[in-house]
Structure formats: structure tokens, C-alpha cells
Short mmCIF file of C-alpha atoms and ligand atoms in Angstrom, two decimals:
data_model
loop_
_atom_site.label_atom_id
_atom_site.label_comp_id
_atom_site.label_asym_id
_atom_site.label_seq_id
_atom_site.Cartn_x
_atom_site.Cartn_y
_atom_site.Cartn_z
CA MET A 25 -70.16 -12.88 39.84
CA LYS A 26 -71.08 -15.14 36.98
CA LYS A 27 -70.10 -18.79 37.28
CA TRP A 28 -67.80 -18.82 34.26
CA LYS A 29 -66.04 -15.74 35.53
CA LEU A 30 -65.30 -17.45 38.83
CA ALA A 31 -64.03 -20.56 37.06
CA PHE A 32 -61.81 -18.41 34.89
CA LEU A 33 -60.41 -16.59 37.92
CA ILE A 34 -59.64 -19.86 39.71
CA MET A 35 -57.91 -21.24 36.63
CA ALA A 36 -55.95 -18.06 36.12
CA SER A 37 -54.74 -17.99 39.70
CA PHE A 38 -53.67 -21.64 39.47
CA LEU A 39 -51.75 -20.84 36.34
CA LEU A 40 -50.16 -17.84 37.99
CA VAL A 41 -49.05 -19.87 41.00
CA PHE A 42 -47.71 -22.57 38.65
CA VAL A 43 -45.69 -20.03 36.68
CA ILE A 44 -44.36 -18.32 39.81
CA VAL A 45 -43.31 -21.61 41.43
CA THR A 46 -41.66 -23.08 38.36
CA VAL A 47 -39.89 -19.85 37.35
CA PHE A 48 -38.72 -19.37 40.94
CA ARG A 49 -37.30 -22.89 40.95
CA THR A 50 -35.53 -22.11 37.68
CA VAL A 51 -33.91 -18.82 38.67
CA THR A 52 -32.77 -20.14 42.04
CA VAL A 53 -30.90 -23.13 40.60
CA LYS A 54 -27.32 -22.76 41.82
CA SER A 55 -24.23 -23.63 39.86
CA LYS A 56 -22.37 -26.70 41.10
CA GLN A 57 -19.11 -25.56 39.51
CA PRO A 58 -16.29 -24.42 41.79
CA ALA A 59 -14.65 -21.13 40.77
CA PRO A 60 -11.45 -21.90 38.86
CA LYS A 61 -8.14 -21.05 40.53
CA PRO A 62 -6.06 -20.91 37.34
CA THR A 63 -3.12 -23.28 37.50
CA GLN A 64 0.37 -21.89 38.04
CA ALA A 65 2.06 -25.07 36.81
CA VAL A 66 5.07 -24.48 34.59
CA ILE A 67 5.57 -27.43 32.26
CA TYR A 68 8.57 -27.69 29.95
CA GLU A 69 6.77 -28.37 26.73
CA ASP A 70 9.64 -29.57 24.55
CA ALA A 71 10.80 -32.20 27.02
CA ALA A 72 7.25 -33.35 27.76
CA VAL A 73 6.42 -33.69 24.05
CA ALA A 74 9.65 -35.60 23.38
CA HIS A 75 8.71 -38.03 26.14
CA LEU A 76 5.21 -38.79 24.85
CA SER A 77 6.54 -39.04 21.32
CA GLU A 78 9.12 -41.64 22.35
CA ALA A 79 6.59 -43.51 24.52
CA ILE A 80 4.47 -44.16 21.41
CA THR A 81 7.36 -45.92 19.64
CA TYR A 82 7.31 -48.89 22.06
CA LYS A 83 4.89 -51.50 20.77
CA THR A 84 3.29 -52.39 24.08
CA ILE A 85 0.37 -54.12 22.39
CA SER A 86 -2.29 -56.13 24.20
CA TYR A 87 -3.61 -59.22 22.43
CA GLN A 88 -6.58 -61.33 23.46
CA ASP A 89 -4.18 -64.24 23.20
CA ARG A 90 -1.71 -63.50 26.01
CA SER A 91 0.99 -65.63 24.42
CA LYS A 92 1.29 -62.99 21.68
CA PHE A 93 2.44 -60.24 24.07
CA ASP A 94 5.95 -59.07 23.22
CA PHE A 95 7.24 -58.39 26.72
CA ARG A 96 10.58 -57.12 25.45
CA GLU A 97 8.72 -54.01 24.34
CA PHE A 98 7.14 -53.66 27.79
CA GLU A 99 10.57 -54.01 29.39
CA ARG A 100 12.00 -51.37 27.07
CA PHE A 101 9.10 -49.06 27.88
CA ILE A 102 9.78 -49.40 31.62
CA ALA A 103 13.48 -48.64 31.06
CA PHE A 104 12.43 -45.57 29.07
CA LEU A 105 10.32 -44.37 32.02
CA GLN A 106 13.29 -44.79 34.36
CA LYS A 107 15.51 -42.78 32.05
CA SER A 108 12.92 -40.03 31.45
CA TYR A 109 11.75 -39.50 35.03
CA PRO A 110 14.90 -39.78 37.17
CA THR A 111 13.57 -37.83 40.18
CA VAL A 112 10.43 -39.96 40.38
CA HIS A 113 12.54 -43.10 40.27
CA ARG A 114 14.96 -41.79 42.88
CA GLN A 115 12.36 -40.60 45.37
CA LEU A 116 9.34 -42.86 44.95
CA GLU A 117 9.20 -46.57 45.77
CA LEU A 118 8.53 -48.66 42.68
CA GLU A 119 7.04 -52.12 42.89
CA ARG A 120 6.38 -54.35 39.90
CA ILE A 121 3.39 -56.67 40.22
CA ASN A 122 3.16 -59.59 37.80
CA ASP A 123 6.40 -58.13 36.38
CA TYR A 124 4.80 -55.41 34.29
CA ALA A 125 2.19 -53.62 36.39
CA LEU A 126 3.90 -50.61 37.97
CA VAL A 127 3.03 -49.23 41.40
CA TYR A 128 4.84 -46.11 42.62
CA LYS A 129 4.31 -45.04 46.19
CA TRP A 130 4.85 -41.38 47.01
CA THR A 131 4.87 -41.00 50.76
CA GLY A 132 3.05 -37.91 51.98
CA THR A 133 3.64 -35.74 55.03
CA ASN A 134 0.60 -37.21 56.71
CA SER A 135 0.47 -40.93 56.05
CA ALA A 136 -2.27 -41.35 58.64
CA LYS A 137 -4.67 -40.00 56.04
CA LYS A 138 -6.10 -42.39 53.50
CA PRO A 139 -4.12 -42.29 50.24
CA ILE A 140 -5.37 -41.53 46.76
CA GLY A 141 -4.52 -43.46 43.60
CA LEU A 142 -3.91 -42.22 40.07
CA THR A 143 -4.05 -44.90 37.44
CA SER A 144 -3.81 -45.44 33.70
CA HIS A 145 -2.43 -48.11 31.42
CA TYR A 146 0.41 -48.34 28.94
CA ASP A 147 -0.79 -51.24 26.82
CA VAL A 148 -2.48 -50.29 23.56
CA VAL A 149 -4.83 -52.01 21.14
CA PRO A 150 -3.31 -53.40 17.92
CA VAL A 151 -3.62 -51.55 14.65
CA LEU A 152 -6.26 -53.42 12.65
CA THR A 153 -4.70 -55.42 9.83
CA GLY A 154 -5.40 -53.72 6.53
CA THR A 155 -5.82 -50.23 8.01
CA GLU A 156 -2.11 -49.38 8.32
CA SER A 157 -2.05 -47.44 5.07
CA ASN A 158 -4.98 -45.28 6.19
CA TRP A 159 -2.81 -43.71 8.86
CA GLU A 160 -1.46 -40.27 7.95
CA GLN A 161 1.55 -41.02 10.16
CA ASP A 162 2.94 -44.40 11.12
CA PRO A 163 0.96 -45.52 14.21
CA PHE A 164 4.13 -46.25 16.18
CA SER A 165 6.17 -43.31 14.91
CA GLY A 166 5.25 -40.86 17.67
CA ALA A 167 5.48 -38.22 14.94
CA VAL A 168 5.12 -34.62 16.05
CA ASP A 169 3.51 -32.61 13.31
CA ASN A 170 1.40 -29.50 13.10
CA GLY A 171 0.86 -29.18 16.85
CA LYS A 172 -0.07 -32.82 17.29
CA ILE A 173 1.55 -35.99 18.56
CA TRP A 174 0.56 -39.02 16.50
CA GLY A 175 0.17 -42.67 17.18
CA ARG A 176 -1.43 -45.55 18.98
CA GLY A 177 -1.73 -44.75 22.67
CA THR A 178 -1.58 -40.96 22.44
CA LEU A 179 -5.12 -40.81 23.84
CA ASP A 180 -5.64 -44.33 25.14
CA ASP A 181 -3.79 -44.19 27.45
CA LYS A 182 -0.08 -43.42 27.41
CA ILE A 183 -1.12 -39.80 27.82
CA GLY A 184 -2.32 -40.80 31.30
CA VAL A 185 0.89 -42.60 32.26
CA LEU A 186 3.15 -39.87 30.91
CA GLY A 187 0.91 -37.04 32.12
CA ILE A 188 0.97 -38.36 35.69
CA LEU A 189 4.73 -39.00 35.70
CA GLU A 190 5.51 -35.67 34.05
CA ALA A 191 3.49 -33.86 36.74
CA ALA A 192 5.08 -35.86 39.56
CA GLU A 193 8.60 -35.21 38.22
CA GLN A 194 7.90 -31.49 38.03
CA LEU A 195 6.43 -31.35 41.55
CA LEU A 196 9.37 -33.27 42.99
CA LYS A 197 11.78 -30.85 41.33
CA GLU A 198 9.87 -28.01 42.97
CA GLY A 199 10.42 -29.70 46.33
CA PHE A 200 6.74 -30.48 46.75
CA ALA A 201 5.65 -33.14 49.24
CA PRO A 202 2.08 -34.38 49.05
CA ASN A 203 -0.26 -34.07 51.96
CA ARG A 204 -1.20 -37.75 51.93
CA ASP A 205 0.32 -40.82 50.26
CA ILE A 206 -0.22 -40.93 46.53
CA TYR A 207 -0.03 -44.17 44.54
CA LEU A 208 0.67 -44.06 40.82
CA MET A 209 -0.53 -47.33 39.31
CA PHE A 210 -0.02 -48.34 35.69
CA GLY A 211 -1.65 -51.39 34.16
CA PHE A 212 -0.30 -53.37 31.21
CA ASP A 213 -3.36 -55.38 30.10
CA GLU A 214 -6.31 -52.99 30.44
CA GLU A 215 -7.36 -53.57 26.84
CA ILE A 216 -8.02 -57.24 27.54
CA GLY A 217 -9.67 -56.82 30.92
CA GLY A 218 -6.84 -55.93 33.29
CA ASP A 219 -6.78 -59.23 35.15
CA GLU A 220 -3.01 -59.46 35.58
CA GLY A 221 -2.50 -55.72 35.84
CA ALA A 222 -5.01 -53.56 37.72
CA ASN A 223 -6.87 -56.51 39.21
CA ALA A 224 -3.66 -57.98 40.65
CA VAL A 225 -2.54 -54.55 41.91
CA ALA A 226 -5.86 -53.99 43.66
CA LYS A 227 -5.75 -57.45 45.27
CA THR A 228 -2.17 -56.98 46.45
CA LEU A 229 -2.98 -53.61 48.02
CA ARG A 230 -6.18 -54.91 49.57
CA ASP A 231 -4.26 -57.77 51.20
CA ARG A 232 -2.01 -55.14 52.77
CA GLY A 233 -5.04 -53.32 54.16
CA ILE A 234 -4.66 -50.28 51.94
CA GLU A 235 -7.82 -48.34 51.25
CA PHE A 236 -8.04 -45.27 49.05
CA GLU A 237 -10.13 -42.13 49.40
CA PHE A 238 -10.45 -42.27 45.66
CA VAL A 239 -8.82 -43.73 42.60
CA LEU A 240 -8.81 -41.74 39.37
CA ASP A 241 -8.64 -43.57 36.03
CA GLU A 242 -9.20 -42.66 32.38
CA GLY A 243 -12.81 -42.27 31.26
CA GLY A 244 -15.00 -39.40 30.11
CA ALA A 245 -13.40 -36.42 28.37
CA ILE A 246 -14.32 -32.79 27.80
CA VAL A 247 -16.54 -32.48 24.74
CA GLU A 248 -18.46 -29.64 23.11
CA ASN A 249 -22.18 -29.86 22.27
CA MET A 250 -22.50 -32.76 24.60
CA VAL A 251 -25.48 -31.66 26.64
CA PRO A 252 -28.34 -29.82 24.92
CA GLY A 253 -28.69 -26.24 26.12
CA VAL A 254 -25.13 -25.99 27.45
CA VAL A 255 -22.90 -23.74 25.35
CA GLN A 256 -19.70 -24.47 27.25
CA PRO A 257 -17.81 -27.73 26.76
CA VAL A 258 -18.80 -30.36 29.30
CA GLY A 259 -16.26 -32.63 30.99
CA VAL A 260 -17.80 -35.83 32.23
CA VAL A 261 -16.40 -37.84 35.11
CA GLY A 262 -17.60 -41.44 35.22
CA ILE A 263 -18.83 -42.31 38.71
CA SER A 264 -20.02 -45.80 37.82
CA GLU A 265 -19.67 -48.31 35.00
CA LYS A 266 -22.62 -50.15 33.54
CA GLY A 267 -22.69 -53.89 33.93
CA SER A 268 -22.07 -56.10 30.91
CA ALA A 269 -23.93 -59.36 30.52
CA THR A 270 -24.70 -61.95 27.88
CA ALA A 271 -28.11 -63.53 27.55
CA GLU A 272 -28.61 -66.69 25.57
CA LEU A 273 -32.09 -67.52 24.36
CA SER A 274 -32.41 -71.04 23.04
CA ILE A 275 -35.12 -73.46 22.02
CA GLU A 276 -34.88 -77.12 21.16
CA GLY A 277 -37.53 -79.33 19.67
CA SER A 278 -38.49 -81.39 16.71
CA GLY A 279 -37.15 -80.13 13.44
CA GLY A 280 -38.58 -81.95 10.50
CA HIS A 281 -38.96 -81.44 6.81
CA SER A 282 -39.60 -77.97 5.55
CA SER A 283 -42.43 -79.24 3.31
CA GLN A 284 -44.77 -79.63 6.26
CA PRO A 285 -43.77 -77.10 8.89
CA LYS A 286 -45.62 -76.25 12.07
CA ASP A 287 -47.06 -72.74 12.31
CA HIS A 288 -44.32 -71.70 14.73
CA THR A 289 -40.83 -73.00 14.10
CA ASN A 290 -37.78 -72.70 16.34
CA ILE A 291 -36.43 -69.84 14.25
CA GLY A 292 -39.80 -68.12 14.32
CA ARG A 293 -40.07 -68.36 18.08
CA ILE A 294 -36.60 -67.02 18.82
CA SER A 295 -37.19 -64.23 16.30
CA SER A 296 -40.46 -63.39 17.92
CA ALA A 297 -38.82 -63.32 21.35
CA ILE A 298 -36.22 -60.85 20.13
CA ALA A 299 -38.84 -58.75 18.40
CA LYS A 300 -40.79 -58.54 21.67
CA LEU A 301 -37.68 -57.52 23.59
CA GLU A 302 -36.90 -54.77 21.09
CA GLU A 303 -40.49 -53.62 21.08
CA THR A 304 -40.78 -53.50 24.88
CA GLN A 305 -37.23 -52.47 25.91
CA PHE A 306 -36.19 -51.97 29.50
CA LYS A 307 -37.86 -49.02 31.09
CA GLY A 308 -36.01 -45.72 30.90
CA ASP A 309 -35.68 -43.93 34.19
CA LEU A 310 -33.79 -40.72 34.87
CA ARG A 311 -32.02 -41.68 38.08
CA GLY A 312 -28.54 -42.27 39.47
CA PRO A 313 -25.52 -41.03 37.51
CA GLY A 314 -27.72 -40.12 34.51
CA GLU A 315 -29.76 -37.79 36.65
CA ASP A 316 -26.60 -36.44 38.30
CA LEU A 317 -25.28 -35.38 34.91
CA PHE A 318 -28.29 -33.12 34.43
CA GLN A 319 -28.22 -31.86 38.01
CA PHE A 320 -24.71 -30.60 37.38
CA THR A 321 -25.30 -29.23 33.88
CA ALA A 322 -28.80 -27.76 34.31
CA PRO A 323 -27.58 -24.65 36.15
CA GLU A 324 -25.43 -23.82 33.11
CA MET A 325 -28.22 -24.24 30.56
CA SER A 326 -30.14 -21.63 28.62
CA PHE A 327 -33.36 -20.55 30.36
CA GLY A 328 -35.73 -22.85 28.50
CA MET A 329 -33.75 -26.01 29.15
CA LYS A 330 -32.98 -24.96 32.71
CA TYR A 331 -36.71 -24.46 33.27
CA VAL A 332 -37.42 -28.02 32.17
CA PHE A 333 -34.71 -29.61 34.32
CA ALA A 334 -35.35 -27.41 37.36
CA ASN A 335 -38.92 -28.66 37.30
CA LYS A 336 -38.12 -32.28 36.65
CA PHE A 337 -40.99 -33.34 38.92
CA ILE A 338 -43.37 -32.12 36.20
CA PHE A 339 -41.35 -32.69 33.06
CA GLU A 340 -39.66 -36.02 33.82
CA PRO A 341 -41.79 -38.04 31.35
CA ILE A 342 -40.96 -35.56 28.57
CA ILE A 343 -37.25 -35.51 29.43
CA GLU A 344 -37.14 -39.30 29.40
CA LYS A 345 -38.92 -39.42 26.07
CA ILE A 346 -36.36 -37.06 24.54
CA LEU A 347 -33.43 -39.01 26.02
CA LEU A 348 -34.82 -42.32 24.81
CA ALA A 349 -35.01 -41.04 21.23
CA GLU A 350 -31.22 -41.18 20.79
CA PRO A 351 -29.17 -44.36 21.44
CA ALA A 352 -26.38 -42.47 23.26
CA SER A 353 -28.69 -40.74 25.69
CA ALA A 354 -31.04 -43.72 25.98
CA ALA A 355 -28.10 -45.79 27.22
CA LEU A 356 -27.72 -43.28 30.04
CA ILE A 357 -31.10 -44.07 31.53
CA ARG A 358 -31.88 -47.69 30.78
CA THR A 359 -30.48 -51.20 30.59
CA THR A 360 -29.84 -51.80 26.90
CA ILE A 361 -30.30 -54.91 24.81
CA ALA A 362 -28.28 -55.64 21.68
CA PRO A 363 -28.87 -58.94 19.85
CA THR A 364 -25.44 -59.78 18.47
CA ILE A 365 -25.47 -63.43 17.39
CA PHE A 366 -28.20 -65.59 15.86
CA GLN A 367 -27.63 -69.30 15.42
CA ALA A 368 -30.00 -71.62 13.60
CA GLY A 369 -30.24 -73.89 10.62
CA GLU A 370 -27.83 -75.67 8.35
CA GLN A 371 -29.74 -76.71 5.31
CA TYR A 372 -32.25 -74.85 3.21
CA ASN A 373 -34.90 -77.62 3.35
CA ALA A 374 -34.53 -78.86 6.93
CA LEU A 375 -36.08 -77.21 9.97
CA PRO A 376 -33.38 -76.76 12.63
CA GLU A 377 -33.83 -78.68 15.87
CA LYS A 378 -32.26 -75.86 17.77
CA ALA A 379 -32.26 -72.10 17.49
CA ALA A 380 -30.45 -69.68 19.72
CA ALA A 381 -29.63 -66.01 19.98
CA ILE A 382 -27.07 -64.09 21.99
CA ILE A 383 -27.94 -60.70 23.36
CA ASN A 384 -25.42 -58.31 24.83
CA LEU A 385 -26.86 -56.28 27.68
CA ARG A 386 -25.50 -53.26 29.54
CA LEU A 387 -27.02 -53.02 32.98
CA MET A 388 -27.96 -49.85 34.84
CA PRO A 389 -26.67 -49.50 38.39
CA GLY A 390 -29.33 -51.08 40.56
CA ASP A 391 -30.54 -53.61 37.98
CA SER A 392 -29.47 -57.05 39.19
CA LEU A 393 -28.76 -60.00 36.92
CA GLU A 394 -31.71 -61.92 38.42
CA GLU A 395 -34.12 -59.04 37.84
CA VAL A 396 -32.96 -58.59 34.28
CA LYS A 397 -33.32 -62.32 33.56
CA ALA A 398 -36.81 -62.33 35.07
CA SER A 399 -37.76 -59.32 32.94
CA ILE A 400 -36.57 -61.06 29.78
CA GLU A 401 -38.65 -64.14 30.61
CA ASP A 402 -41.70 -61.97 31.31
CA ILE A 403 -41.37 -60.08 28.07
CA ILE A 404 -40.81 -63.03 25.74
CA GLU A 405 -43.66 -65.09 27.27
CA ASP A 406 -42.50 -68.41 25.90
CA GLN A 407 -41.96 -71.19 28.44
CA ASP A 408 -40.08 -73.37 25.96
CA ILE A 409 -37.32 -70.84 25.44
CA GLN A 410 -34.42 -71.34 27.84
CA VAL A 411 -32.90 -68.10 29.08
CA THR A 412 -29.44 -67.96 30.64
CA LEU A 413 -27.77 -64.76 31.72
CA THR A 414 -24.12 -64.41 32.73
CA GLY A 415 -21.95 -61.38 33.29
CA SER A 416 -21.38 -58.57 35.71
CA GLU A 417 -23.65 -56.02 37.30
CA ALA A 418 -22.86 -52.31 37.27
CA THR A 419 -20.09 -51.14 39.58
CA LYS A 420 -20.90 -49.23 42.70
CA VAL A 421 -21.74 -45.56 42.31
CA SER A 422 -19.09 -43.21 43.68
CA SER A 423 -19.92 -40.19 45.79
CA ILE A 424 -20.39 -36.74 44.27
CA ASP A 425 -21.10 -34.99 47.56
CA GLY A 426 -17.75 -35.36 49.31
CA TRP A 427 -14.44 -33.55 48.87
CA GLU A 428 -13.15 -36.36 46.65
CA PHE A 429 -15.32 -35.55 43.65
CA LYS A 430 -14.79 -31.84 44.24
CA ALA A 431 -11.02 -32.35 44.15
CA VAL A 432 -11.30 -33.82 40.65
CA GLN A 433 -13.73 -31.10 39.59
CA GLN A 434 -11.54 -28.32 40.99
CA ALA A 435 -8.38 -29.61 39.28
CA ALA A 436 -10.23 -29.81 35.96
CA ARG A 437 -11.66 -26.31 36.38
CA ASN A 438 -8.23 -24.91 37.26
CA VAL A 439 -6.97 -26.04 33.86
CA TYR A 440 -10.14 -25.92 31.74
CA GLY A 441 -11.74 -22.84 33.28
CA GLN A 442 -14.62 -22.72 30.79
CA ALA A 443 -15.64 -26.35 31.06
CA VAL A 444 -18.58 -27.57 33.08
CA ILE A 445 -17.46 -30.65 35.01
CA ALA A 446 -20.21 -33.15 35.75
CA PRO A 447 -20.63 -36.77 36.85
CA TYR A 448 -21.99 -39.39 34.46
CA LEU A 449 -22.34 -43.08 33.76
CA MET A 450 -19.67 -44.96 31.78
CA PHE A 451 -20.89 -47.46 29.19
CA ALA A 452 -17.45 -48.89 28.44
CA GLY A 453 -15.21 -50.76 30.83
CA SER A 454 -11.79 -49.77 32.15
CA ASP A 455 -9.34 -50.72 34.89
CA ALA A 456 -11.25 -48.55 37.37
CA LYS A 457 -13.68 -51.34 38.23
CA HIS A 458 -10.87 -53.40 39.77
CA TYR A 459 -10.07 -50.57 42.17
CA ASP A 460 -13.58 -50.73 43.61
CA ALA A 461 -12.05 -53.44 45.82
CA VAL A 462 -9.78 -50.91 47.54
CA SER A 463 -11.57 -47.61 47.15
CA GLU A 464 -14.86 -46.07 48.20
CA ASN A 465 -14.75 -43.90 45.10
CA THR A 466 -13.48 -44.51 41.61
CA TYR A 467 -13.60 -41.67 39.12
CA ARG A 468 -13.11 -41.98 35.40
CA PHE A 469 -11.88 -38.92 33.58
CA LEU A 470 -9.42 -38.26 30.76
CA PRO A 471 -8.37 -34.59 31.08
CA VAL A 472 -8.44 -33.62 27.40
CA GLN A 473 -10.85 -31.61 25.30
CA ILE A 474 -11.71 -33.60 22.21
CA ASN A 475 -14.51 -34.11 19.68
CA ALA A 476 -16.52 -37.08 18.47
CA GLU A 477 -14.01 -37.71 15.69
CA ASP A 478 -11.16 -38.00 18.19
CA LEU A 479 -13.20 -40.51 20.18
CA ASN A 480 -13.42 -42.74 17.11
CA ARG A 481 -9.67 -42.49 16.60
CA MET A 482 -9.04 -44.02 20.02
CA HIS A 483 -9.30 -47.64 18.95
CA GLY A 484 -9.36 -46.71 15.27
CA THR A 485 -7.19 -44.97 12.72
CA ASN A 486 -5.11 -41.79 13.11
CA GLU A 487 -5.13 -41.66 16.89
CA ARG A 488 -3.45 -38.42 17.93
CA VAL A 489 -3.48 -35.72 20.56
CA SER A 490 -2.78 -32.01 20.33
CA ILE A 491 0.23 -30.72 22.24
CA ASP A 492 -2.07 -28.22 23.92
CA ASN A 493 -4.27 -31.03 25.25
CA TYR A 494 -1.30 -33.04 26.44
CA ILE A 495 0.19 -30.11 28.35
CA LYS A 496 -3.19 -29.41 29.91
CA ALA A 497 -3.51 -33.06 30.93
CA ILE A 498 -0.15 -32.80 32.74
CA LYS A 499 -1.35 -29.64 34.46
CA PHE A 500 -4.53 -31.39 35.53
CA TYR A 501 -2.56 -34.18 37.25
CA TYR A 502 -0.29 -31.52 38.76
CA GLU A 503 -3.36 -29.79 40.23
CA ILE A 504 -4.82 -33.05 41.54
CA MET A 505 -1.61 -33.99 43.37
CA LYS A 506 -1.34 -30.51 44.85
CA GLY A 507 -5.02 -30.38 45.74
CA VAL A 508 -5.37 -33.57 47.78
ZN1 ZN B 607 -7.82 -47.21 27.90
#
């Protein structure tokens, strides 16, 4: 045999083996979605809608300045809950922590088992001054129009409070008793950090030795066109929250007259440091909750995309490159840097003696504050620039292998049979982080199917929810309580 023929044969057989192995890996990828057991919940729509509509009319607004809280509205909201959910209030124990955080304990038939917690919050963000007239319906009207309920809090997050209570009321009326204890916990200051609400609740329960199997909070929703290659809507359950930290870069030194400047001024050096950080960036790495998202969605992808993800060991650099090209997906796989404040100079002809910049960072699970600070110092390579870094690291990563995650997934599938339910990493904060103190697992999921526009409405204008979504959210909580 001629030499080139042999070489060709060897190459061809390598290629053949490569194709067989990678295609085999692709076709044997198994779905991680439990088969839906369609919910049998019967929810009385008119009553449920009337409740959410009225809930919106109470102005339970959170302000950064706590002295601005109008607690009469919070008190009226609590009275409204008592009136609307009489069975819950008759049969469950209610405790008020810091007056306005509500903790309902529903004792199960087997209290020896660890309890679960369902949480949401009833405070809402203010309506931005000057935007009131952009609302199609008054933000605190609770108007019901064209299949939708309107107003501040319909999505974030009175739907959670009402959805949970509506489901509990219905189950109690059916004579249902939960298997284990269930705690319903409602915060009143989530929008400003949850210190007096969820944080205080978690501390109180921890002091009593209570430990949850899991706590479920608001978080990711079900969205279409979320993951490339997946036709079905994807519901994402946050299993960890990125850390949030603030870096200050500052330099001090002689200023002087601008007529005889040095080659490198304070402003120039801070600018150059930021330019280097943006140029270098933190390394993207498909791991942790970001990787989990694709593990759960890959089996549902079209063949081409499935092929790529099933053979991640070959294609990882390409996948990462694609993810890093878009800010939303880049944030899933790396610690991000966002310069937000630049301070220097007062007068057009005087060199400032000090220049400083503030950078907001969101940390990946596993990236510690010390490591991030050291990386910044390495990248900027300027000994005269002082770097300080304060903030919080990412929360712990909750399990996706145990029954706890599957219980959330199953309940979601029972209501949204078509949706692919997958874990992911939250970029924004919520009350869930406080419950890390009393729970192995904290999941973050808002059981509604919405689009990007709805997401913007959440803290913006024309917040609203469809009646269909609201009823499905109630059914989801119903399924969770039945399923645990
Ligand atoms: Zn919220």
C-alpha cells in the first residue's frame, strides 16, 4: 500500500471513530424533565382575581428611607389577608415578626420530617415620579381589564403572597393535611434588602433550631426563546445568587497646574486601570449553575445544538465564546465588572490631587472577595492605585440532585406541561439569600410564563399579570404543597 493511502486510511478511521463517539453521546442524552402529572386543582377564578385585584390597592411601598414607610397601609393589607383567607387564619398559626413580617405555620402529619418554606414579599417598589401618566391603568387600581390584572405588585411579588395563600385556603377546604410542616413566610422590606423582614424571620427560626429541606422564593420565570435551540419555553429556577461587591480604585498625588502636566495624570491612570479591566475581563468558565442550565436544557435542543452540548469536552471553548458575546449570557459564566462612578477634578485648569472610580461587581459562586481583589490588582498593574473591595460573595449553590429540586420541577411541569424546567444562576438579589441560614436549599422561581417586556414592567411602568398566569401560579403552589 502506498504511504499516502495508509495515512488517508488512518485519518479516515479516526474521523469515523470521532463521529461515532460524538453522535452516540448526542443521541443517548437523556431528558431531565419529569413526566407531567397534570394538576387536578380546582381554583375559583372570580374570587381569586378579586383578591389579587384588591391586594394591589394597598400602597405597601418600600422606601430606602425607612421613615417613609406608611405602616397603616401594611396593617390594612394584613387585615385584608385575614378577611380573604379565613380558613388559613383559623387553622394555621400566625406569628408577626418585627410587626409586619408574617410567618404562618401549617403543622403536617409528620412533624418529625424537616419542614419546607414558601416565601414571597408584599412590599412593592414606588412608582417613579413623572411616570404615573405613562400607566395605562392607575398603578394602585388593581384594575381587571382584558384578561389582565394591573398594578404595582402584580408580578413582584403580591402574586406570590396571594398565590400561596389562595392555594393553602383551597387545600384546607378540601381537608388536606400536609405531609410535613409547611411555613408560609412573607417579607415586608424585600425591595430594600429584607433586613427587618426575611432576615429577621430566618434568624428567629434559626434560634429555635428550625431547619428547612428547602425554601422557595420568587426568582426566574418561564420565558420563550430563552435558550438557543430549545423551542419550548424554559422555566429557570435560581439555585444560587451572584455576589455583589463594590470596588473603589483611587489614586492620590501631586496635582499641579494644567500648563505643565506630567505624562500620566491621576485621571489618566485611573482611566487606564479601568480600560485594562474592561479589556481583560474576568475569565468566562462554563461551570456551576451556568453549566447546570445547559445540562438540563441540552436534551431538549435541536440535534445540532444538542451535539455541541453533549460533547462539551470538545466544544467548551466555542460555547464559552458564544456565551461571552452577549451580556446576559456572559453574566452567567463570569464575574462581571461595571464601572458606575468616576470622581475626579473640580476646575478646568487644575490637575486633581485625587481620582477615584467605583466599580460594581457581580461575583460567580466560588470567586472569593480576596481573589477578585487580587485579580484586579494584577490586571491594573499600578502600585500607586489603592484598591478596596467590599460586599458579599455569591450564596451557596443549592442541590439539583435531590428530591427537593425535583419537587419544584414536578410541580411546575404539572401546571406548565410544555415547559422545560432547569436550574440557573440569579444575577439579582431577593429575600432567598437570608434563608440560606436555615435551609440547605433555596430555590428561586416565579411560576408565571412571561416575556422580556413583562420583565421590564416589574420595576417599571404598566406592571400587570394575565389572569391565566395568576391561576397557574396558584396551581403551582397547590402542587408544591401536595407534593412535599
Ligand atoms: Zn420581588
